[in-house]
């Protein structure tokens, strides 16, 4: 079988598998390095802190996320990385036997392969080989729906492929679906390809500048309202979209699938006392996220960078929850976000419905021992448990820079009362004769209007 003949779902419009055939039989290999204590040749930080079985399960989940049929997944322990094939000769031969016995069409290597290593493995095994970076790019190519998301994925893919130049570039003309990273005959016109890639990168970068300018206009419009921004971040499949739907009553795609959300989604969030904020659901993070994707998606993640409050959603039931937390922390720091800034970051321990009552009590005790400036909230986005407390905490954080005012307003002043409810949080309201006594909380930009129009008095000056 020609190693370049494998055709994934991305080769078809819309990225869906053709009727009557499977998307591809896949062998997933986890070539994880053994930890050598006291040696200069020590495993990477990812190898050191993540459980190999959990890493392999995640890699298989990535493959299944694009409808590939995983026939087997195995760990291939490494003492050292071989420059030619990454794996040792014996392991290469062992995997060749599995490929033949399972009629495998694609091997996914859960690591970053050099172009030479990828080409050599394809020659040895006579099947297509995809590394972790290529697989993640393939998923992103399938999931991007907006013009900006599509451009960003294509830019990241071109940057990744620029040094490889071993595949067909027919995907450059596609308008939707995935980008076909796994299909197409080998390319031989290297110089022509290099020139074409460079020209395409320049065009994409120019198109992205226009799209980003439009986003800046939209953001400026929101700031004039102004609405505070709450951003959801977290490891992929942590339950961000389910929580987003729970908080906003929206219907964003929420699935038990890695990278179910790619393009950012903004919705209004109603706070307990009537105030509003904008909440953003973003792409999930993952360990060893390709560097070019972090750079390419920086514009998409601007909502996170500029958010007033960041909710770090964690799947607290996952066996690698601690390692996932470190991965998210690392990506946030790459985005120049200070994860130690407690006033912006709130941890949300999701999926507590998967625990027994005794286990939940233990989690609650662990959460209670955290420093006051770094609280966490136990929730189930699926059942709604803990959501009210989380909303109250969000409101409290957003209110930290807002001003509390006392005012009296004629009960017949419908326009004034309407303005207050549209532009402020009403903390207290009661009728005294023919006038309402109110306690409201407003943004600094609305303070002067409230004082001038209603004679409002800052709460700390009220006698």
Coordinates of C-alpha atoms in Angstrom, one line a residue, residues 29-393:
X29 CA 1.8 4.5 19.4
X30 CA 2.9 6.2 22.6
X31 CA 6.7 6.5 22.4
X32 CA 7.3 7.8 25.9
X33 CA 10.7 8.2 27.4
X34 CA 11.7 6.5 30.6
X35 CA 12.7 8.7 33.4
X36 CA 16.4 8.6 34.2
X37 CA 16.9 9.9 37.7
X38 CA 20.2 11.7 38.2
X39 CA 21.0 11.7 34.5
X40 CA 21.5 14.7 32.2
X41 CA 19.4 12.7 29.7
X42 CA 16.1 13.0 31.6
X43 CA 12.7 12.7 30.2
X44 CA 10.8 15.9 29.2
X45 CA 8.6 17.6 31.8
X46 CA 5.5 16.1 30.1
X47 CA 6.9 12.6 30.3
X48 CA 7.8 13.1 34.0
X49 CA 4.4 14.4 35.3
X50 CA 1.8 12.6 33.1
X51 CA 0.7 9.0 33.5
X52 CA 1.7 7.1 30.3
X53 CA -1.6 5.2 30.2
X54 CA -3.5 8.5 30.5
X55 CA -1.4 10.0 27.7
X56 CA -2.0 7.1 25.4
X57 CA -5.7 7.2 26.1
X58 CA -5.7 10.9 25.2
X59 CA -3.8 10.3 22.0
X60 CA -6.4 7.6 21.0
X61 CA -9.2 10.1 21.9
X62 CA -7.6 12.6 19.5
X63 CA -7.7 10.0 16.7
X64 CA -11.3 9.1 17.4
X65 CA -12.2 12.8 17.5
X66 CA -11.9 12.8 13.7
X67 CA -13.7 9.5 13.2
X68 CA -10.6 7.3 12.9
X69 CA -11.0 3.6 13.9
X70 CA -8.3 2.8 16.6
X71 CA -7.6 -0.9 16.2
X72 CA -4.9 -0.9 18.9
X73 CA -3.0 1.5 21.1
X74 CA 0.4 0.6 22.7
X75 CA 3.1 2.3 24.7
X76 CA 6.6 2.0 23.3
X77 CA 9.0 2.9 26.2
X78 CA 12.2 4.7 25.1
X79 CA 15.6 5.0 26.7
X80 CA 16.7 7.3 23.9
X81 CA 15.3 8.9 20.8
X82 CA 16.8 7.6 17.5
X83 CA 17.6 10.4 15.0
X84 CA 16.5 8.3 12.0
X85 CA 13.3 6.7 13.2
X86 CA 12.6 8.0 16.8
X87 CA 12.1 4.3 17.8
X88 CA 14.6 1.5 18.1
X89 CA 15.0 -1.0 15.3
X90 CA 13.3 -3.8 17.2
X91 CA 10.3 -1.7 18.0
X92 CA 10.0 -0.6 14.4
X93 CA 9.9 -4.2 13.3
X94 CA 7.4 -5.1 16.1
X95 CA 5.0 -2.4 15.0
X96 CA 5.4 -3.5 11.3
X97 CA 4.0 -6.9 12.4
X98 CA 1.0 -5.2 14.1
X99 CA 0.4 -3.1 11.0
X100 CA 0.2 -6.1 8.8
X101 CA -1.9 -8.2 11.2
X102 CA -4.5 -5.4 11.8
X103 CA -4.4 -4.1 8.2
X104 CA -3.6 -0.7 9.6
X105 CA -3.8 2.3 7.2
X106 CA -2.4 5.0 9.5
X107 CA 0.0 5.1 12.4
X108 CA -0.3 8.0 14.9
X109 CA 2.9 8.7 16.9
X110 CA 2.1 10.6 20.1
X111 CA 5.2 12.7 19.8
X112 CA 6.8 15.4 17.6
X113 CA 8.6 13.8 14.7
X114 CA 11.2 15.4 12.5
X115 CA 10.5 15.3 8.7
X116 CA 13.2 12.7 8.3
X117 CA 11.9 10.5 11.1
X118 CA 8.4 10.7 9.6
X119 CA 9.6 9.9 6.1
X120 CA 11.7 7.0 7.3
X121 CA 8.9 5.4 9.3
X122 CA 6.6 5.7 6.4
X123 CA 9.1 3.8 4.2
X124 CA 9.6 1.2 6.9
X125 CA 5.9 0.6 7.5
X126 CA 4.5 1.4 4.1
X127 CA 1.6 3.4 5.7
X128 CA 1.0 7.0 6.4
X129 CA 2.5 8.3 9.7
X130 CA 1.1 11.3 11.6
X131 CA 2.7 12.8 14.6
X132 CA 0.9 14.6 17.5
X133 CA 1.3 18.1 16.0
X134 CA -0.1 16.9 12.6
X135 CA -3.0 15.1 14.3
X136 CA -4.0 18.2 16.3
X137 CA -3.8 20.4 13.2
X138 CA -6.0 17.9 11.4
X139 CA -8.6 18.1 14.2
X140 CA -8.5 21.9 14.2
X141 CA -8.9 21.9 10.4
X142 CA -12.1 19.8 10.7
X143 CA -13.6 21.9 13.5
X144 CA -12.9 25.5 12.3
X145 CA -16.1 27.1 11.2
X146 CA -15.6 30.8 11.1
X147 CA -13.5 32.5 8.5
X148 CA -10.9 33.6 11.2
X149 CA -10.7 30.1 12.6
X150 CA -10.2 28.6 9.2
X151 CA -7.5 31.1 8.3
X152 CA -5.7 30.6 11.6
X153 CA -5.7 26.8 11.2
X154 CA -4.4 27.0 7.6
X155 CA -1.7 29.4 8.6
X156 CA -0.6 27.0 11.4
X157 CA -0.6 24.1 9.0
X158 CA 1.4 25.9 6.4
X159 CA 4.0 26.9 9.0
X160 CA 4.2 23.2 10.1
X161 CA 4.5 21.9 6.6
X162 CA 6.9 24.5 5.2
X163 CA 9.9 22.5 6.4
X164 CA 8.5 19.2 5.3
X165 CA 7.2 19.6 1.8
X166 CA 6.3 15.9 1.4
X167 CA 2.6 16.1 0.7
X168 CA 0.2 17.4 -2.0
X169 CA -0.9 21.0 -1.5
X170 CA -4.2 20.6 -3.2
X171 CA -5.9 21.3 0.1
X172 CA -4.9 25.0 -0.4
X173 CA -7.9 25.4 -2.7
X174 CA -10.5 23.9 -0.4
X175 CA -13.1 26.2 1.1
X176 CA -14.4 24.0 3.9
X177 CA -13.8 20.9 5.9
X178 CA -10.4 19.7 7.0
X179 CA -7.2 20.5 5.2
X180 CA -6.4 16.9 4.1
X181 CA -3.2 16.6 6.1
X182 CA -3.5 12.8 5.8
X183 CA -4.1 12.4 2.1
X184 CA -2.7 13.1 -1.3
X185 CA 0.3 11.9 -3.4
X186 CA 3.8 13.0 -2.5
X187 CA 4.9 16.3 -3.9
X188 CA 8.0 16.5 -6.0
X189 CA 8.2 20.2 -7.0
X190 CA 9.8 21.4 -3.8
X191 CA 10.8 24.8 -5.0
X192 CA 7.5 25.6 -6.5
X193 CA 5.8 24.4 -3.3
X194 CA 8.0 26.5 -1.2
X195 CA 7.2 29.6 -3.2
X196 CA 3.5 28.8 -3.2
X197 CA 3.4 28.2 0.5
X198 CA 5.2 31.5 1.1
X199 CA 2.8 33.4 -1.0
X200 CA -0.2 31.7 0.6
X201 CA 1.1 32.5 4.1
X202 CA 1.4 36.2 3.1
X203 CA -2.1 36.3 1.8
X204 CA -3.5 34.6 4.9
X205 CA -1.6 37.0 7.2
X206 CA -3.1 39.9 5.3
X207 CA -6.6 38.4 5.5
X208 CA -6.2 37.8 9.2
X209 CA -5.2 41.4 9.8
X210 CA -8.6 42.5 8.2
X211 CA -10.5 40.0 10.3
X212 CA -8.7 41.0 13.5
X213 CA -9.4 44.7 12.7
X214 CA -13.1 43.8 12.6
X215 CA -12.9 42.0 15.9
X216 CA -11.2 45.0 17.4
X217 CA -14.1 47.2 16.3
X218 CA -16.6 44.7 17.8
X219 CA -14.6 44.7 21.0
X220 CA -14.5 48.5 21.1
X221 CA -18.2 48.5 20.7
X222 CA -18.7 46.2 23.7
X223 CA -16.3 48.4 25.8
X224 CA -18.5 51.4 25.1
X225 CA -21.6 49.6 26.6
X226 CA -19.5 48.6 28.6
X227 CA -19.8 44.9 29.4
X228 CA -17.2 43.1 31.5
X229 CA -15.8 39.9 29.9
X230 CA -15.6 36.5 31.6
X231 CA -13.6 33.9 29.7
X232 CA -13.7 30.1 30.1
X233 CA -10.4 28.3 29.7
X234 CA -9.4 24.7 30.5
X235 CA -8.0 21.5 29.2
X236 CA -9.9 20.1 26.2
X237 CA -13.0 18.1 27.2
X238 CA -13.1 19.6 30.7
X239 CA -16.7 20.6 30.2
X240 CA -16.3 24.2 29.3
X241 CA -19.1 24.2 26.7
X242 CA -21.5 22.4 29.0
X243 CA -20.8 25.0 31.7
X244 CA -21.2 27.8 29.1
X245 CA -24.6 26.4 28.1
X246 CA -25.6 26.1 31.8
X247 CA -24.6 29.7 32.6
X248 CA -26.1 31.3 29.5
X249 CA -28.9 28.8 28.5
X250 CA -27.2 28.7 25.1
X251 CA -26.9 25.7 22.8
X252 CA -23.2 25.6 21.9
X253 CA -22.1 22.2 20.8
X254 CA -21.1 20.3 23.9
X255 CA -19.8 16.7 23.4
X256 CA -17.7 14.2 25.2
X257 CA -15.1 14.8 22.5
X258 CA -11.6 16.4 22.4
X259 CA -11.7 19.8 20.8
X260 CA -15.5 19.9 20.4
X261 CA -15.2 23.7 20.5
X262 CA -12.7 25.6 18.3
X263 CA -14.1 28.9 17.3
X264 CA -14.8 31.4 20.2
X265 CA -18.4 32.0 21.2
X266 CA -19.7 35.0 23.0
X267 CA -23.0 35.3 24.9
X268 CA -24.6 37.5 27.5
X269 CA -24.3 36.3 31.1
X270 CA -27.0 37.5 33.5
X271 CA -25.6 38.0 37.0
X272 CA -27.7 37.4 40.3
X273 CA -28.5 41.1 40.9
X274 CA -29.4 41.9 37.3
X275 CA -26.1 43.0 36.0
X276 CA -24.7 41.6 32.7
X277 CA -21.4 40.4 31.4
X278 CA -20.1 38.8 28.3
X279 CA -18.9 35.3 28.6
X280 CA -16.6 33.6 26.1
X281 CA -16.1 29.9 25.4
X282 CA -12.7 29.2 23.9
X283 CA -10.8 26.3 22.4
X284 CA -9.5 23.8 24.9
X285 CA -5.9 23.5 25.7
X286 CA -3.8 20.4 25.6
X287 CA -0.4 19.2 26.6
X288 CA 2.3 19.8 24.0
X289 CA 0.1 22.2 22.1
X290 CA 1.9 23.0 18.8
X291 CA 3.7 26.4 19.2
X292 CA 2.4 27.6 15.9
X293 CA -1.1 27.0 17.1
X294 CA -0.6 29.2 20.2
X295 CA 0.7 31.9 17.9
X296 CA -1.9 31.5 15.2
X297 CA -4.8 31.5 17.7
X298 CA -3.6 34.4 19.7
X299 CA -6.2 36.6 18.1
X300 CA -8.9 34.1 19.0
X301 CA -7.7 34.1 22.5
X302 CA -7.7 37.8 22.9
X303 CA -11.0 37.5 24.8
X304 CA -9.0 35.5 27.4
X305 CA -6.1 37.9 27.4
X306 CA -8.3 40.9 28.0
X307 CA -11.0 39.2 30.2
X308 CA -11.8 40.7 33.5
X309 CA -12.4 37.3 35.0
X310 CA -11.0 34.0 33.8
X311 CA -12.7 30.7 34.8
X312 CA -10.2 27.8 34.7
X313 CA -12.5 24.8 34.2
X314 CA -11.0 21.6 35.4
X315 CA -12.3 18.0 35.0
X316 CA -11.6 17.2 38.6
X317 CA -12.6 13.6 38.0
X318 CA -9.8 13.0 35.4
X319 CA -7.0 10.8 36.6
X320 CA -4.5 13.3 35.2
X321 CA -6.3 16.4 36.6
X322 CA -3.1 17.8 38.2
X323 CA -1.0 17.5 35.1
X324 CA -3.8 19.0 33.0
X325 CA -3.8 22.0 35.4
X326 CA -0.1 22.5 34.8
X327 CA -0.6 22.3 31.0
X328 CA -3.3 25.0 31.1
X329 CA -1.1 27.1 33.3
X330 CA 1.8 26.9 30.9
X331 CA -0.4 28.0 27.9
X332 CA -1.8 30.9 29.9
X333 CA 1.7 32.0 30.7
X334 CA 2.6 31.8 27.0
X335 CA -0.3 34.3 26.5
X336 CA 1.3 36.6 29.1
X337 CA -1.4 35.9 31.6
X338 CA -0.3 35.9 35.3
X339 CA -1.9 32.8 36.7
X340 CA -0.9 33.9 40.2
X341 CA -3.1 36.9 39.9
X342 CA -6.0 35.7 42.1
X343 CA -8.2 38.6 41.4
X344 CA -8.7 37.5 37.7
X345 CA -8.6 33.7 37.9
X346 CA -11.2 31.5 39.5
X347 CA -10.8 27.7 39.5
X348 CA -13.9 25.6 38.7
X349 CA -13.7 22.0 39.7
X350 CA -16.2 20.5 37.3
X351 CA -17.9 17.0 37.0
X352 CA -18.4 16.5 40.7
X353 CA -21.5 14.5 39.8
X354 CA -19.1 11.6 39.0
X355 CA -18.1 11.4 42.7
X356 CA -19.8 9.7 45.6
X357 CA -21.1 11.9 48.5
X358 CA -18.1 10.9 50.6
X359 CA -15.7 11.8 47.8
X360 CA -17.5 15.2 47.3
X361 CA -17.1 16.0 51.0
X362 CA -13.4 15.2 50.8
X363 CA -13.1 17.5 47.7
X364 CA -15.0 20.3 49.6
X365 CA -12.5 20.0 52.5
X366 CA -9.6 20.3 50.1
X367 CA -11.2 23.3 48.5
X368 CA -11.8 24.9 51.9
X369 CA -8.1 24.8 52.7
X370 CA -7.1 26.8 49.7
X371 CA -5.9 30.4 50.3
X372 CA -8.8 33.0 50.3
X373 CA -7.3 34.8 47.3
X374 CA -7.3 31.5 45.2
X375 CA -10.7 29.9 45.8
X376 CA -12.2 27.1 43.8
X377 CA -15.8 26.2 43.3
X378 CA -17.1 22.7 43.0
X379 CA -19.8 22.4 40.3
X380 CA -21.5 20.0 37.9
X381 CA -22.2 21.7 34.7
X382 CA -24.3 18.7 33.8
X383 CA -26.7 18.8 36.8
X384 CA -26.3 22.5 37.7
X385 CA -25.0 21.8 41.2
X386 CA -22.8 24.7 42.5
X387 CA -23.7 27.1 39.7
X388 CA -25.4 29.7 42.0
X389 CA -22.3 30.0 44.2
X390 CA -20.1 30.3 41.1
X391 CA -22.3 33.1 39.6
X392 CA -22.2 34.9 42.9
X393 CA -18.4 34.7 42.9

